[in-house]
GROMACS .gro file of C-alpha atoms in nm:
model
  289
    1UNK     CA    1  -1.565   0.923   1.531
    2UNK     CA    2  -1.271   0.996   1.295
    3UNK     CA    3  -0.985   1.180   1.397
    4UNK     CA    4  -0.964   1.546   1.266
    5UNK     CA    5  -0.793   1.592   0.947
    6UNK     CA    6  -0.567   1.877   0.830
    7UNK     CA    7  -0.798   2.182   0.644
    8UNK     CA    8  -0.620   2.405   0.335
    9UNK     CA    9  -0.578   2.792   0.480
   10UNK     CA   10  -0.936   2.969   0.319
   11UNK     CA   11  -0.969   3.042  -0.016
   12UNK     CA   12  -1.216   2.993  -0.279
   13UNK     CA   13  -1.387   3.243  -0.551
   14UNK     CA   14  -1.754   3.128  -0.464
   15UNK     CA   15  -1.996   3.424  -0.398
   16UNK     CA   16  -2.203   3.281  -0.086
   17UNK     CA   17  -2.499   3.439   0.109
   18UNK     CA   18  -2.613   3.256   0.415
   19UNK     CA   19  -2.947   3.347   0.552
   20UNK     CA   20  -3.022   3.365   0.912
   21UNK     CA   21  -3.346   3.128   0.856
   22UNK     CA   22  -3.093   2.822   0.795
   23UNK     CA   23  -2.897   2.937   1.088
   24UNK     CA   24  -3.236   2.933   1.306
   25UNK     CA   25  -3.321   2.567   1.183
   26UNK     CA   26  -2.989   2.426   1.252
   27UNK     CA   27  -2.983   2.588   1.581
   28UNK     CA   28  -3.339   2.411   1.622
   29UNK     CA   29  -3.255   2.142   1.541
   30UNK     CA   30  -2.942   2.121   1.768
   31UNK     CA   31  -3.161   2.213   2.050
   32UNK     CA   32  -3.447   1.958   2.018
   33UNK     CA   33  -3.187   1.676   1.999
   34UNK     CA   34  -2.901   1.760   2.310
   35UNK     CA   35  -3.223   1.827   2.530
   36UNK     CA   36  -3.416   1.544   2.482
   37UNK     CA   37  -3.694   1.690   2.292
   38UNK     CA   38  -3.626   1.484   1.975
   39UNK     CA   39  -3.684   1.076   1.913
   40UNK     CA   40  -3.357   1.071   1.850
   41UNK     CA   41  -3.088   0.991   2.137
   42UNK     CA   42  -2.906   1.329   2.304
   43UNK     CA   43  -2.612   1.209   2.145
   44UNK     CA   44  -2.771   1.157   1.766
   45UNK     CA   45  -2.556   1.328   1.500
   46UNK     CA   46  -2.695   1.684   1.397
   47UNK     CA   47  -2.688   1.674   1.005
   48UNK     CA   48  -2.920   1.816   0.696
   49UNK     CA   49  -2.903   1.928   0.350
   50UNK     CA   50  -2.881   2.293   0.304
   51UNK     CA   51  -3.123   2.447   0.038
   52UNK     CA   52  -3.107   2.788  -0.179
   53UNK     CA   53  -3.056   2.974  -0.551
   54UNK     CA   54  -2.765   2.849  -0.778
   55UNK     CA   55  -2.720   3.119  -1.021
   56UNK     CA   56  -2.486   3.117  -1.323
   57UNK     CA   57  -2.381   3.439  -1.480
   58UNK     CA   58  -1.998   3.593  -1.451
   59UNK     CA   59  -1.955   3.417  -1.198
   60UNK     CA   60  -2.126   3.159  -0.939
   61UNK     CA   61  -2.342   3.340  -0.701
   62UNK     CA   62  -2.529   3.073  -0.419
   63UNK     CA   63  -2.754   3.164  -0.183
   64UNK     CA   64  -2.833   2.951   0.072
   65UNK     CA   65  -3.194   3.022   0.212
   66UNK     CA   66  -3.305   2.716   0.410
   67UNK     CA   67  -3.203   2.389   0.625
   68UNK     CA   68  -3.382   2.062   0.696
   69UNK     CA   69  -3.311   1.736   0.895
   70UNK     CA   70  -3.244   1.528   0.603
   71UNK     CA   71  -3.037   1.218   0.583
   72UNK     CA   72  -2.683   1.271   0.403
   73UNK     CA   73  -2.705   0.886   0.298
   74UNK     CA   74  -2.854   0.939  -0.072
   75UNK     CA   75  -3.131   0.681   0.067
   76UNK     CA   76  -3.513   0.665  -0.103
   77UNK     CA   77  -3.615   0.878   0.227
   78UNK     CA   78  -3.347   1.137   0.141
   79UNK     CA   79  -3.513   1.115  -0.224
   80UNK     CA   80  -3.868   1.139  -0.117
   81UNK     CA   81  -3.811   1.455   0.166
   82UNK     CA   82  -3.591   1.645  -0.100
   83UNK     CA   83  -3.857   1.596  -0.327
   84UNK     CA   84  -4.160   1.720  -0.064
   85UNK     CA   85  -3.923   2.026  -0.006
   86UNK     CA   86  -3.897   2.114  -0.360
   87UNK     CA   87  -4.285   2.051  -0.414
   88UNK     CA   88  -4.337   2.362  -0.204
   89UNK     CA   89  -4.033   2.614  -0.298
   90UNK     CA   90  -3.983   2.469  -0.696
   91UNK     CA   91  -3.671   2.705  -0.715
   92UNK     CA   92  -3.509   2.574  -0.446
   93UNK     CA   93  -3.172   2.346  -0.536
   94UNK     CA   94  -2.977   2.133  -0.270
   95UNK     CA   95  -2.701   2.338  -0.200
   96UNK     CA   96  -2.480   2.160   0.056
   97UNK     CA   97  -2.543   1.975   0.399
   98UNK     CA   98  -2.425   2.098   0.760
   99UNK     CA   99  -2.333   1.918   1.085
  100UNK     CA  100  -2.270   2.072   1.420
  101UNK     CA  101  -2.042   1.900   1.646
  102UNK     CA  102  -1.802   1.984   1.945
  103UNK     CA  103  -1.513   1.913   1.734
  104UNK     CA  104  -1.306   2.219   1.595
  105UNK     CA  105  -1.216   2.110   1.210
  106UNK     CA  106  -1.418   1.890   0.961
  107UNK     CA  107  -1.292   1.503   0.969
  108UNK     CA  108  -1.207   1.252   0.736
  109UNK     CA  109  -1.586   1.131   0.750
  110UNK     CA  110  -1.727   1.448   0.693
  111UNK     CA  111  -1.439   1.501   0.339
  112UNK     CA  112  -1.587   1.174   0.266
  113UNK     CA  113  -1.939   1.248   0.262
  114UNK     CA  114  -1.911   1.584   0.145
  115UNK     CA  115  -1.704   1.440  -0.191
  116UNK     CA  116  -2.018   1.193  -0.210
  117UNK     CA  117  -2.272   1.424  -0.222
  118UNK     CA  118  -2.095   1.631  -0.479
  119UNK     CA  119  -2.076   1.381  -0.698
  120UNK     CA  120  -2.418   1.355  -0.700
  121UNK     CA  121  -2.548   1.701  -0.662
  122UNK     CA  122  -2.255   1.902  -0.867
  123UNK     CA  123  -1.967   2.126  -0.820
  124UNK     CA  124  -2.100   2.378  -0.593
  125UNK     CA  125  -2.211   2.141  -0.315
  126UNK     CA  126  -2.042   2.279   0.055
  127UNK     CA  127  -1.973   2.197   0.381
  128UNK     CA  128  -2.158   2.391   0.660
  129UNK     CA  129  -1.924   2.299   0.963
  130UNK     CA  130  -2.070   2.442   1.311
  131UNK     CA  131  -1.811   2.450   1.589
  132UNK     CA  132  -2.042   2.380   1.936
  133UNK     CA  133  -1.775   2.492   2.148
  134UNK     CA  134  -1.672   2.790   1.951
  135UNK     CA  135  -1.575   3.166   2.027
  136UNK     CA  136  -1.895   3.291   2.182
  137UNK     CA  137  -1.824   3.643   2.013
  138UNK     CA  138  -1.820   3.504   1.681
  139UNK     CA  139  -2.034   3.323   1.434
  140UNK     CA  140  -1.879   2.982   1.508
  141UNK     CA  141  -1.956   2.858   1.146
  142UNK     CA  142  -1.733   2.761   0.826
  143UNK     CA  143  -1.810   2.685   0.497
  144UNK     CA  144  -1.585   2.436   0.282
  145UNK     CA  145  -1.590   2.289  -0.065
  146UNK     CA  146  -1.437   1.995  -0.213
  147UNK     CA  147  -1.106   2.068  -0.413
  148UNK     CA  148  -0.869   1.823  -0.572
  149UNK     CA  149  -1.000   1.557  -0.254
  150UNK     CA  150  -0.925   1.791   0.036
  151UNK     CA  151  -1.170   2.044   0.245
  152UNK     CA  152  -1.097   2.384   0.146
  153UNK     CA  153  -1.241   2.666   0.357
  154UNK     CA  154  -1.435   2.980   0.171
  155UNK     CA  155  -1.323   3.340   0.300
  156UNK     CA  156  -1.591   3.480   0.014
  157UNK     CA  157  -1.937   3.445   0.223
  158UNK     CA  158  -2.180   3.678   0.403
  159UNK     CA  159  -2.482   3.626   0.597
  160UNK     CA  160  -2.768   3.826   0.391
  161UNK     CA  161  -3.113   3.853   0.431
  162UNK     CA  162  -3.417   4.002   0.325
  163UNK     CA  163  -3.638   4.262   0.484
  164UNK     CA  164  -3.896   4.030   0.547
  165UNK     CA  165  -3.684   3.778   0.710
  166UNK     CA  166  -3.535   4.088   0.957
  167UNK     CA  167  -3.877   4.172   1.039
  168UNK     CA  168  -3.961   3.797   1.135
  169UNK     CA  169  -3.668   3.666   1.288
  170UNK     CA  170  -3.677   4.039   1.565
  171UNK     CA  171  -4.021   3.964   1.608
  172UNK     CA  172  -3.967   3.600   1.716
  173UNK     CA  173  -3.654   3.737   1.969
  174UNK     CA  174  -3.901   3.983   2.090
  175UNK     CA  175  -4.197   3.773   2.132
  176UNK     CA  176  -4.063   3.456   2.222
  177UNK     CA  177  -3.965   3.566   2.633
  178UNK     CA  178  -4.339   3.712   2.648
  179UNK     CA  179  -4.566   3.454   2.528
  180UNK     CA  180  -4.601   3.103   2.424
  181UNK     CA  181  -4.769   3.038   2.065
  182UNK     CA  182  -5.167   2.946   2.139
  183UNK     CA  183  -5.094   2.547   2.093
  184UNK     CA  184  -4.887   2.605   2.374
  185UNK     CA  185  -5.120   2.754   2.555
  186UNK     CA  186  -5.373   2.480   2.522
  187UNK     CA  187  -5.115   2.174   2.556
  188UNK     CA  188  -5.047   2.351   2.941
  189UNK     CA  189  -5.388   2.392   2.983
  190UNK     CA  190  -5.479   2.001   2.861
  191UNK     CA  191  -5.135   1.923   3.095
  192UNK     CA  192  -5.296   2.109   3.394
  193UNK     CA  193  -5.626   1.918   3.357
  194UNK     CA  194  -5.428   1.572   3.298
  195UNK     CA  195  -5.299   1.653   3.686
  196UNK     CA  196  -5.650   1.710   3.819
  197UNK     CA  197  -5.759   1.449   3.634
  198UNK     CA  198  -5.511   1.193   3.820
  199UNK     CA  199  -5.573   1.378   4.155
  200UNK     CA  200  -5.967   1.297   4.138
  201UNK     CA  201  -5.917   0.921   3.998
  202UNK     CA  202  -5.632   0.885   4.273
  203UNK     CA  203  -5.909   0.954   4.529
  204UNK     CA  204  -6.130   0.732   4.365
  205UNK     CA  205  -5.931   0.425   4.332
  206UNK     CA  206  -5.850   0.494   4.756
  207UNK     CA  207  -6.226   0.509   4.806
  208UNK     CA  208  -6.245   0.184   4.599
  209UNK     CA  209  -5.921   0.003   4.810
  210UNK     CA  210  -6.117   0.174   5.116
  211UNK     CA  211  -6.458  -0.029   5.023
  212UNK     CA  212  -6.244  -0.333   4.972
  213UNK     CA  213  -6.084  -0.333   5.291
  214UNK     CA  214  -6.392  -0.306   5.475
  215UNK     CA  215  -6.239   0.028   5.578
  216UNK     CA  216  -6.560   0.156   5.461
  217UNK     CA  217  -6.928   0.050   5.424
  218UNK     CA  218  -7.050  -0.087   5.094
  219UNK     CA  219  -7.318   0.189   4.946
  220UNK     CA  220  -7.452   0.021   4.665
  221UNK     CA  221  -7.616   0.407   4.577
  222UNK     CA  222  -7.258   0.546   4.581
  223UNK     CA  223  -7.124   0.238   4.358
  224UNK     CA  224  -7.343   0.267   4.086
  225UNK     CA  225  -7.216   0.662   4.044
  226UNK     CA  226  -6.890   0.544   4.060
  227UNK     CA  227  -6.938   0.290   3.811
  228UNK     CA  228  -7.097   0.512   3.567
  229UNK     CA  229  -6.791   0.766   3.625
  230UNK     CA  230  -6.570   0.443   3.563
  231UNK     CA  231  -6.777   0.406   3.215
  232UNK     CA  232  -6.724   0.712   3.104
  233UNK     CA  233  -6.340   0.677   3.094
  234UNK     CA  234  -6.356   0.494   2.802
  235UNK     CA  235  -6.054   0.438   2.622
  236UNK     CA  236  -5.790   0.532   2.942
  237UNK     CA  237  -6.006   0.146   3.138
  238UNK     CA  238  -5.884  -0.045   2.918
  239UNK     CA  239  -5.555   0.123   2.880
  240UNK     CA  240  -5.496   0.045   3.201
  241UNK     CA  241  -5.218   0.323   3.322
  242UNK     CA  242  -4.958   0.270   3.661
  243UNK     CA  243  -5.019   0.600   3.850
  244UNK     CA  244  -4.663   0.622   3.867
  245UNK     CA  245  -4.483   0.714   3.595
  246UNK     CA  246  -4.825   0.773   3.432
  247UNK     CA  247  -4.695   1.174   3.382
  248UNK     CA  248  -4.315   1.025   3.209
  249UNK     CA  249  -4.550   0.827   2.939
  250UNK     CA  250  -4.755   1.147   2.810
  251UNK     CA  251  -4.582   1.443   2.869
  252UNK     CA  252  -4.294   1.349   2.645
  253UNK     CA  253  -4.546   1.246   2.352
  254UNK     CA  254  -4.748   1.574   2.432
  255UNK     CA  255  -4.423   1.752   2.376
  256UNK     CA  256  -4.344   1.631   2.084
  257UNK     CA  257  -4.667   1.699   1.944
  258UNK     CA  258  -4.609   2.020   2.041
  259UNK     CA  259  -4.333   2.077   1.897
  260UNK     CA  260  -4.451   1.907   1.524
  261UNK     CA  261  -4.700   2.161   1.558
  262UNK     CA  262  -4.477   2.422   1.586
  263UNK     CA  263  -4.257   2.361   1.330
  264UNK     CA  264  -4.497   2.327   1.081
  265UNK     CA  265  -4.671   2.630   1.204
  266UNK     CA  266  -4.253   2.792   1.154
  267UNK     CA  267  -4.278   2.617   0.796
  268UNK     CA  268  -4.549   2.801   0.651
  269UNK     CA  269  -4.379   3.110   0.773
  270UNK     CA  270  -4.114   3.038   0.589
  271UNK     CA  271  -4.331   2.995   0.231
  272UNK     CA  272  -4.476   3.311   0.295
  273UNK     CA  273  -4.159   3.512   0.332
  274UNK     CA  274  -3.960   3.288   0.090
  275UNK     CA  275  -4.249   3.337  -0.185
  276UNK     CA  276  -4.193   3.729  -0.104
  277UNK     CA  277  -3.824   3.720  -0.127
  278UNK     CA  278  -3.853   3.470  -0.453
  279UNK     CA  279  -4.036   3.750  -0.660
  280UNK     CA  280  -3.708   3.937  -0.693
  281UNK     CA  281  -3.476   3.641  -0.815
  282UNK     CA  282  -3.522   3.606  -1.172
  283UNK     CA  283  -3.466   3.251  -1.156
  284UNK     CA  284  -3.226   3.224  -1.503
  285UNK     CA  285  -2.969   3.021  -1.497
  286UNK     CA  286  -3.059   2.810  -1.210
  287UNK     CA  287  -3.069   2.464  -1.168
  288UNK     CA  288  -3.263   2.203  -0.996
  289UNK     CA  289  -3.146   1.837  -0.871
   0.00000   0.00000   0.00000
Protein backbone atom coordinates (compact mmCIF):
# COMPACT_ATOMS: atom_id res chain seq x y z
CA UNK A 1 0.00 0.00 0.00
CA UNK A 2 1.25 3.55 -0.73
CA UNK A 3 2.26 5.79 1.84
CA UNK A 4 -0.25 8.64 2.69
CA UNK A 5 0.15 11.74 0.81
CA UNK A 6 -0.32 15.35 1.93
CA UNK A 7 -4.35 16.59 1.33
CA UNK A 8 -5.07 20.64 0.45
CA UNK A 9 -7.10 22.20 3.72
CA UNK A 10 -11.15 21.80 2.32
CA UNK A 11 -12.45 23.85 -0.14
CA UNK A 12 -14.36 23.49 -3.21
CA UNK A 13 -17.73 25.28 -4.63
CA UNK A 14 -19.48 21.85 -5.52
CA UNK A 15 -23.09 21.58 -4.16
CA UNK A 16 -23.11 17.76 -2.91
CA UNK A 17 -25.98 15.68 -1.35
CA UNK A 18 -25.06 12.26 -0.10
CA UNK A 19 -27.86 9.89 0.54
CA UNK A 20 -27.91 7.51 3.35
CA UNK A 21 -28.77 4.50 0.78
CA UNK A 22 -25.00 4.78 -0.56
CA UNK A 23 -23.85 5.00 2.95
CA UNK A 24 -25.91 1.63 3.76
CA UNK A 25 -24.29 -0.21 0.66
CA UNK A 26 -20.83 0.74 1.43
CA UNK A 27 -21.30 -0.17 4.95
CA UNK A 28 -22.64 -3.60 3.39
CA UNK A 29 -20.37 -4.08 1.59
CA UNK A 30 -17.57 -3.49 4.21
CA UNK A 31 -19.30 -5.94 6.36
CA UNK A 32 -19.72 -8.94 4.00
CA UNK A 33 -15.98 -8.73 3.13
CA UNK A 34 -13.94 -8.20 6.90
CA UNK A 35 -16.36 -11.09 8.13
CA UNK A 36 -15.95 -13.57 5.75
CA UNK A 37 -19.27 -13.47 4.18
CA UNK A 38 -17.93 -12.40 0.74
CA UNK A 39 -15.73 -14.65 -2.01
CA UNK A 40 -13.44 -12.25 -1.64
CA UNK A 41 -10.46 -12.59 1.04
CA UNK A 42 -11.11 -10.54 4.63
CA UNK A 43 -8.45 -8.46 3.55
CA UNK A 44 -9.90 -7.63 -0.25
CA UNK A 45 -9.94 -3.88 -0.94
CA UNK A 46 -13.50 -2.25 -0.36
CA UNK A 47 -14.05 -0.08 -3.58
CA UNK A 48 -17.20 0.95 -6.02
CA UNK A 49 -18.41 3.58 -8.21
CA UNK A 50 -20.76 5.96 -6.66
CA UNK A 51 -24.01 6.75 -8.72
CA UNK A 52 -26.53 9.91 -8.70
CA UNK A 53 -28.03 13.31 -10.65
CA UNK A 54 -25.48 15.71 -12.33
CA UNK A 55 -27.36 18.82 -12.80
CA UNK A 56 -26.17 21.95 -14.61
CA UNK A 57 -27.82 25.24 -13.96
CA UNK A 58 -26.03 28.33 -11.87
CA UNK A 59 -24.11 26.23 -10.59
CA UNK A 60 -23.19 22.32 -10.27
CA UNK A 61 -25.55 20.62 -8.02
CA UNK A 62 -24.65 16.43 -7.60
CA UNK A 63 -26.49 14.19 -5.84
CA UNK A 64 -25.20 11.12 -5.06
CA UNK A 65 -28.06 8.45 -4.58
CA UNK A 66 -26.48 5.00 -4.82
CA UNK A 67 -23.20 2.67 -4.46
CA UNK A 68 -22.19 -0.63 -6.04
CA UNK A 69 -19.16 -3.05 -5.89
CA UNK A 70 -17.78 -2.14 -9.14
CA UNK A 71 -14.25 -2.41 -10.31
CA UNK A 72 -12.35 1.11 -10.52
CA UNK A 73 -10.11 -0.54 -13.39
CA UNK A 74 -12.17 0.87 -16.56
CA UNK A 75 -12.23 -3.05 -17.51
CA UNK A 76 -15.18 -4.60 -20.03
CA UNK A 77 -16.78 -5.92 -16.55
CA UNK A 78 -16.71 -2.34 -15.18
CA UNK A 79 -18.39 -1.48 -18.73
CA UNK A 80 -20.94 -4.19 -18.72
CA UNK A 81 -22.15 -3.68 -14.65
CA UNK A 82 -22.27 0.21 -15.23
CA UNK A 83 -24.26 -0.47 -18.08
CA UNK A 84 -26.85 -3.17 -16.14
CA UNK A 85 -27.07 -0.34 -13.45
CA UNK A 86 -28.07 2.28 -15.81
CA UNK A 87 -30.55 -0.22 -17.65
CA UNK A 88 -32.65 -0.01 -14.51
CA UNK A 89 -32.29 3.79 -13.14
CA UNK A 90 -31.63 5.52 -16.98
CA UNK A 91 -30.98 8.88 -15.06
CA UNK A 92 -28.47 7.69 -13.09
CA UNK A 93 -24.66 9.08 -14.05
CA UNK A 94 -21.36 7.67 -12.42
CA UNK A 95 -20.62 10.13 -10.04
CA UNK A 96 -17.39 9.14 -8.25
CA UNK A 97 -16.03 5.84 -6.57
CA UNK A 98 -15.39 5.24 -2.68
CA UNK A 99 -12.97 3.04 -0.70
CA UNK A 100 -12.97 2.41 2.99
CA UNK A 101 -9.78 1.66 4.58
CA UNK A 102 -8.09 1.97 8.12
CA UNK A 103 -5.88 4.57 6.85
CA UNK A 104 -6.65 8.31 7.85
CA UNK A 105 -5.94 10.43 4.41
CA UNK A 106 -6.35 9.33 0.70
CA UNK A 107 -2.85 7.99 -0.86
CA UNK A 108 -0.95 8.45 -3.80
CA UNK A 109 -2.86 5.34 -5.35
CA UNK A 110 -6.10 6.48 -4.60
CA UNK A 111 -4.97 10.55 -6.41
CA UNK A 112 -3.98 8.25 -9.07
CA UNK A 113 -7.03 6.45 -9.71
CA UNK A 114 -9.27 9.11 -8.87
CA UNK A 115 -7.38 11.49 -11.77
CA UNK A 116 -8.04 8.28 -14.06
CA UNK A 117 -11.45 8.00 -13.68
CA UNK A 118 -11.98 11.67 -14.23
CA UNK A 119 -10.55 11.64 -17.24
CA UNK A 120 -12.85 9.36 -18.33
CA UNK A 121 -16.04 10.21 -16.62
CA UNK A 122 -15.61 14.28 -16.45
CA UNK A 123 -14.94 17.05 -14.12
CA UNK A 124 -17.19 16.32 -11.36
CA UNK A 125 -15.95 12.79 -10.61
CA UNK A 126 -15.01 12.55 -6.43
CA UNK A 127 -13.41 10.73 -4.00
CA UNK A 128 -15.58 9.07 -1.26
CA UNK A 129 -12.75 8.36 1.39
CA UNK A 130 -14.17 6.29 4.54
CA UNK A 131 -11.88 6.42 7.57
CA UNK A 132 -12.49 2.65 9.39
CA UNK A 133 -10.94 3.76 12.44
CA UNK A 134 -12.52 7.13 12.64
CA UNK A 135 -14.20 9.36 15.44
CA UNK A 136 -17.09 7.16 16.46
CA UNK A 137 -19.21 10.45 17.07
CA UNK A 138 -18.82 11.57 13.67
CA UNK A 139 -19.58 10.61 10.14
CA UNK A 140 -16.05 9.33 9.43
CA UNK A 141 -16.39 10.18 5.64
CA UNK A 142 -14.68 12.84 3.16
CA UNK A 143 -15.29 13.77 -0.12
CA UNK A 144 -12.36 15.02 -2.51
CA UNK A 145 -12.00 16.12 -6.10
CA UNK A 146 -9.19 16.31 -8.38
CA UNK A 147 -7.61 19.90 -8.71
CA UNK A 148 -4.54 20.95 -10.59
CA UNK A 149 -3.16 16.91 -9.72
CA UNK A 150 -3.69 17.05 -5.96
CA UNK A 151 -6.81 15.72 -3.66
CA UNK A 152 -8.71 18.57 -2.52
CA UNK A 153 -11.28 18.02 0.23
CA UNK A 154 -15.10 19.54 -0.23
CA UNK A 155 -16.47 21.48 2.97
CA UNK A 156 -19.83 22.14 0.61
CA UNK A 157 -21.75 18.61 1.17
CA UNK A 158 -24.76 17.35 3.15
CA UNK A 159 -26.27 14.09 3.62
CA UNK A 160 -30.03 14.51 2.17
CA UNK A 161 -32.65 12.26 1.68
CA UNK A 162 -36.02 11.75 0.72
CA UNK A 163 -39.09 10.87 2.73
CA UNK A 164 -39.31 7.64 1.34
CA UNK A 165 -35.82 6.71 1.97
CA UNK A 166 -36.38 7.96 5.97
CA UNK A 167 -39.28 5.80 6.13
CA UNK A 168 -37.22 2.71 4.75
CA UNK A 169 -33.97 3.00 6.15
CA UNK A 170 -36.05 3.42 10.28
CA UNK A 171 -37.97 0.61 9.29
CA UNK A 172 -34.96 -1.62 8.47
CA UNK A 173 -33.18 -0.31 12.09
CA UNK A 174 -36.41 -1.21 13.65
CA UNK A 175 -37.08 -4.45 12.09
CA UNK A 176 -33.84 -5.82 11.58
CA UNK A 177 -33.16 -6.89 15.76
CA UNK A 178 -36.83 -8.54 15.59
CA UNK A 179 -36.96 -10.70 12.67
CA UNK A 180 -35.04 -12.25 9.93
CA UNK A 181 -36.44 -11.66 6.21
CA UNK A 182 -38.58 -15.09 5.24
CA UNK A 183 -35.47 -16.54 3.03
CA UNK A 184 -33.88 -16.48 6.19
CA UNK A 185 -36.25 -18.15 7.77
CA UNK A 186 -36.31 -21.04 5.41
CA UNK A 187 -32.35 -21.27 4.84
CA UNK A 188 -32.38 -22.01 9.07
CA UNK A 189 -35.05 -24.18 8.67
CA UNK A 190 -33.31 -26.19 5.42
CA UNK A 191 -29.89 -25.75 7.89
CA UNK A 192 -31.79 -27.41 10.83
CA UNK A 193 -32.98 -30.32 8.64
CA UNK A 194 -29.33 -30.63 6.94
CA UNK A 195 -28.28 -31.53 10.87
CA UNK A 196 -30.98 -34.17 11.26
CA UNK A 197 -30.34 -35.25 8.13
CA UNK A 198 -26.52 -36.11 9.02
CA UNK A 199 -27.64 -37.35 12.53
CA UNK A 200 -29.98 -40.18 10.88
CA UNK A 201 -27.34 -41.13 7.96
CA UNK A 202 -24.57 -41.05 10.81
CA UNK A 203 -26.61 -43.85 12.47
CA UNK A 204 -27.00 -45.54 9.39
CA UNK A 205 -23.57 -45.77 8.11
CA UNK A 206 -22.72 -47.23 12.14
CA UNK A 207 -25.46 -49.80 11.57
CA UNK A 208 -23.79 -50.54 8.18
CA UNK A 209 -19.87 -50.65 9.88
CA UNK A 210 -21.91 -52.65 12.69
CA UNK A 211 -23.18 -55.39 9.95
CA UNK A 212 -19.69 -55.40 8.59
CA UNK A 213 -17.99 -56.16 11.63
CA UNK A 214 -20.09 -58.98 12.41
CA UNK A 215 -21.04 -56.78 15.38
CA UNK A 216 -24.42 -57.45 14.18
CA UNK A 217 -26.44 -60.15 12.32
CA UNK A 218 -26.97 -59.82 8.59
CA UNK A 219 -31.01 -59.19 8.05
CA UNK A 220 -31.33 -59.39 4.53
CA UNK A 221 -35.25 -57.84 5.33
CA UNK A 222 -33.58 -54.85 7.06
CA UNK A 223 -30.92 -54.44 4.05
CA UNK A 224 -33.17 -54.15 1.38
CA UNK A 225 -34.96 -50.97 3.40
CA UNK A 226 -31.78 -49.65 3.83
CA UNK A 227 -30.86 -49.94 0.38
CA UNK A 228 -33.91 -48.39 -0.91
CA UNK A 229 -33.28 -45.40 1.70
CA UNK A 230 -29.63 -45.42 0.17
CA UNK A 231 -31.47 -44.99 -3.43
CA UNK A 232 -33.32 -42.38 -2.63
CA UNK A 233 -30.32 -40.09 -1.81
CA UNK A 234 -29.71 -39.57 -5.17
CA UNK A 235 -27.45 -36.97 -6.09
CA UNK A 236 -25.62 -36.58 -2.27
CA UNK A 237 -24.28 -41.11 -3.24
CA UNK A 238 -22.50 -40.17 -5.66
CA UNK A 239 -21.29 -36.98 -4.20
CA UNK A 240 -19.81 -38.80 -1.82
CA UNK A 241 -19.43 -36.22 1.35
CA UNK A 242 -16.61 -36.75 4.57
CA UNK A 243 -18.95 -36.39 7.62
CA UNK A 244 -16.48 -34.13 8.86
CA UNK A 245 -16.25 -30.98 7.61
CA UNK A 246 -19.40 -31.91 5.64
CA UNK A 247 -21.22 -28.63 7.64
CA UNK A 248 -17.77 -26.09 6.53
CA UNK A 249 -18.61 -27.15 2.67
CA UNK A 250 -22.45 -25.98 2.68
CA UNK A 251 -23.06 -23.61 5.15
CA UNK A 252 -20.73 -21.06 3.64
CA UNK A 253 -22.37 -21.58 0.03
CA UNK A 254 -25.89 -21.53 1.79
CA UNK A 255 -24.81 -18.20 3.15
CA UNK A 256 -23.93 -16.74 0.38
CA UNK A 257 -26.97 -17.62 -1.32
CA UNK A 258 -28.52 -16.05 1.27
CA UNK A 259 -27.14 -13.21 1.16
CA UNK A 260 -27.50 -12.81 -3.07
CA UNK A 261 -30.94 -13.17 -2.20
CA UNK A 262 -31.02 -10.51 -0.01
CA UNK A 263 -29.45 -8.04 -1.80
CA UNK A 264 -31.40 -8.35 -4.67
CA UNK A 265 -34.46 -8.49 -2.61
CA UNK A 266 -32.60 -4.70 -1.02
CA UNK A 267 -32.22 -3.81 -4.90
CA UNK A 268 -35.66 -3.72 -5.90
CA UNK A 269 -36.29 -1.64 -2.85
CA UNK A 270 -34.19 0.66 -3.98
CA UNK A 271 -36.09 1.04 -7.71
CA UNK A 272 -39.14 1.49 -6.00
CA UNK A 273 -38.12 4.37 -3.78
CA UNK A 274 -35.59 5.76 -6.34
CA UNK A 275 -38.49 5.72 -9.13
CA UNK A 276 -40.56 7.76 -6.32
CA UNK A 277 -37.86 10.16 -5.53
CA UNK A 278 -36.96 10.43 -9.54
CA UNK A 279 -40.51 11.95 -10.30
CA UNK A 280 -39.42 15.21 -8.70
CA UNK A 281 -35.98 15.75 -10.56
CA UNK A 282 -36.69 17.25 -13.78
CA UNK A 283 -33.88 15.58 -15.29
CA UNK A 284 -32.55 18.87 -17.59
CA UNK A 285 -29.33 19.36 -17.86
CA UNK A 286 -28.08 16.05 -16.86
CA UNK A 287 -25.77 13.88 -18.31
CA UNK A 288 -25.15 10.28 -18.77
CA UNK A 289 -21.65 8.34 -19.30
Amino acid sequence: MASSMDVDPPAGKKSIEFHPLAIVHMSDQYTRITTGGSPLPKDAPVVGLLFGLLEEGGGKKLEVLDAEEIPTDLSETTKTQISLHQAVFPQHVVIGWYRVSTESTPTADDLAITQRLTQHFGDHFLLCFTQTDGDVDSLPMTLYSVENDVLVALDDWKLETSEAEKIAVETVVRQQPESASGYMTQMSSMEQALHKLKDRLDILVQFLQDTHDEKLPFDPALMRQVSGVVMQLGPLVASNPSPKGMEEAWLPHLAVAAKAVQTVQGYTEKVRLLQEQSRGFSGRGTRRY
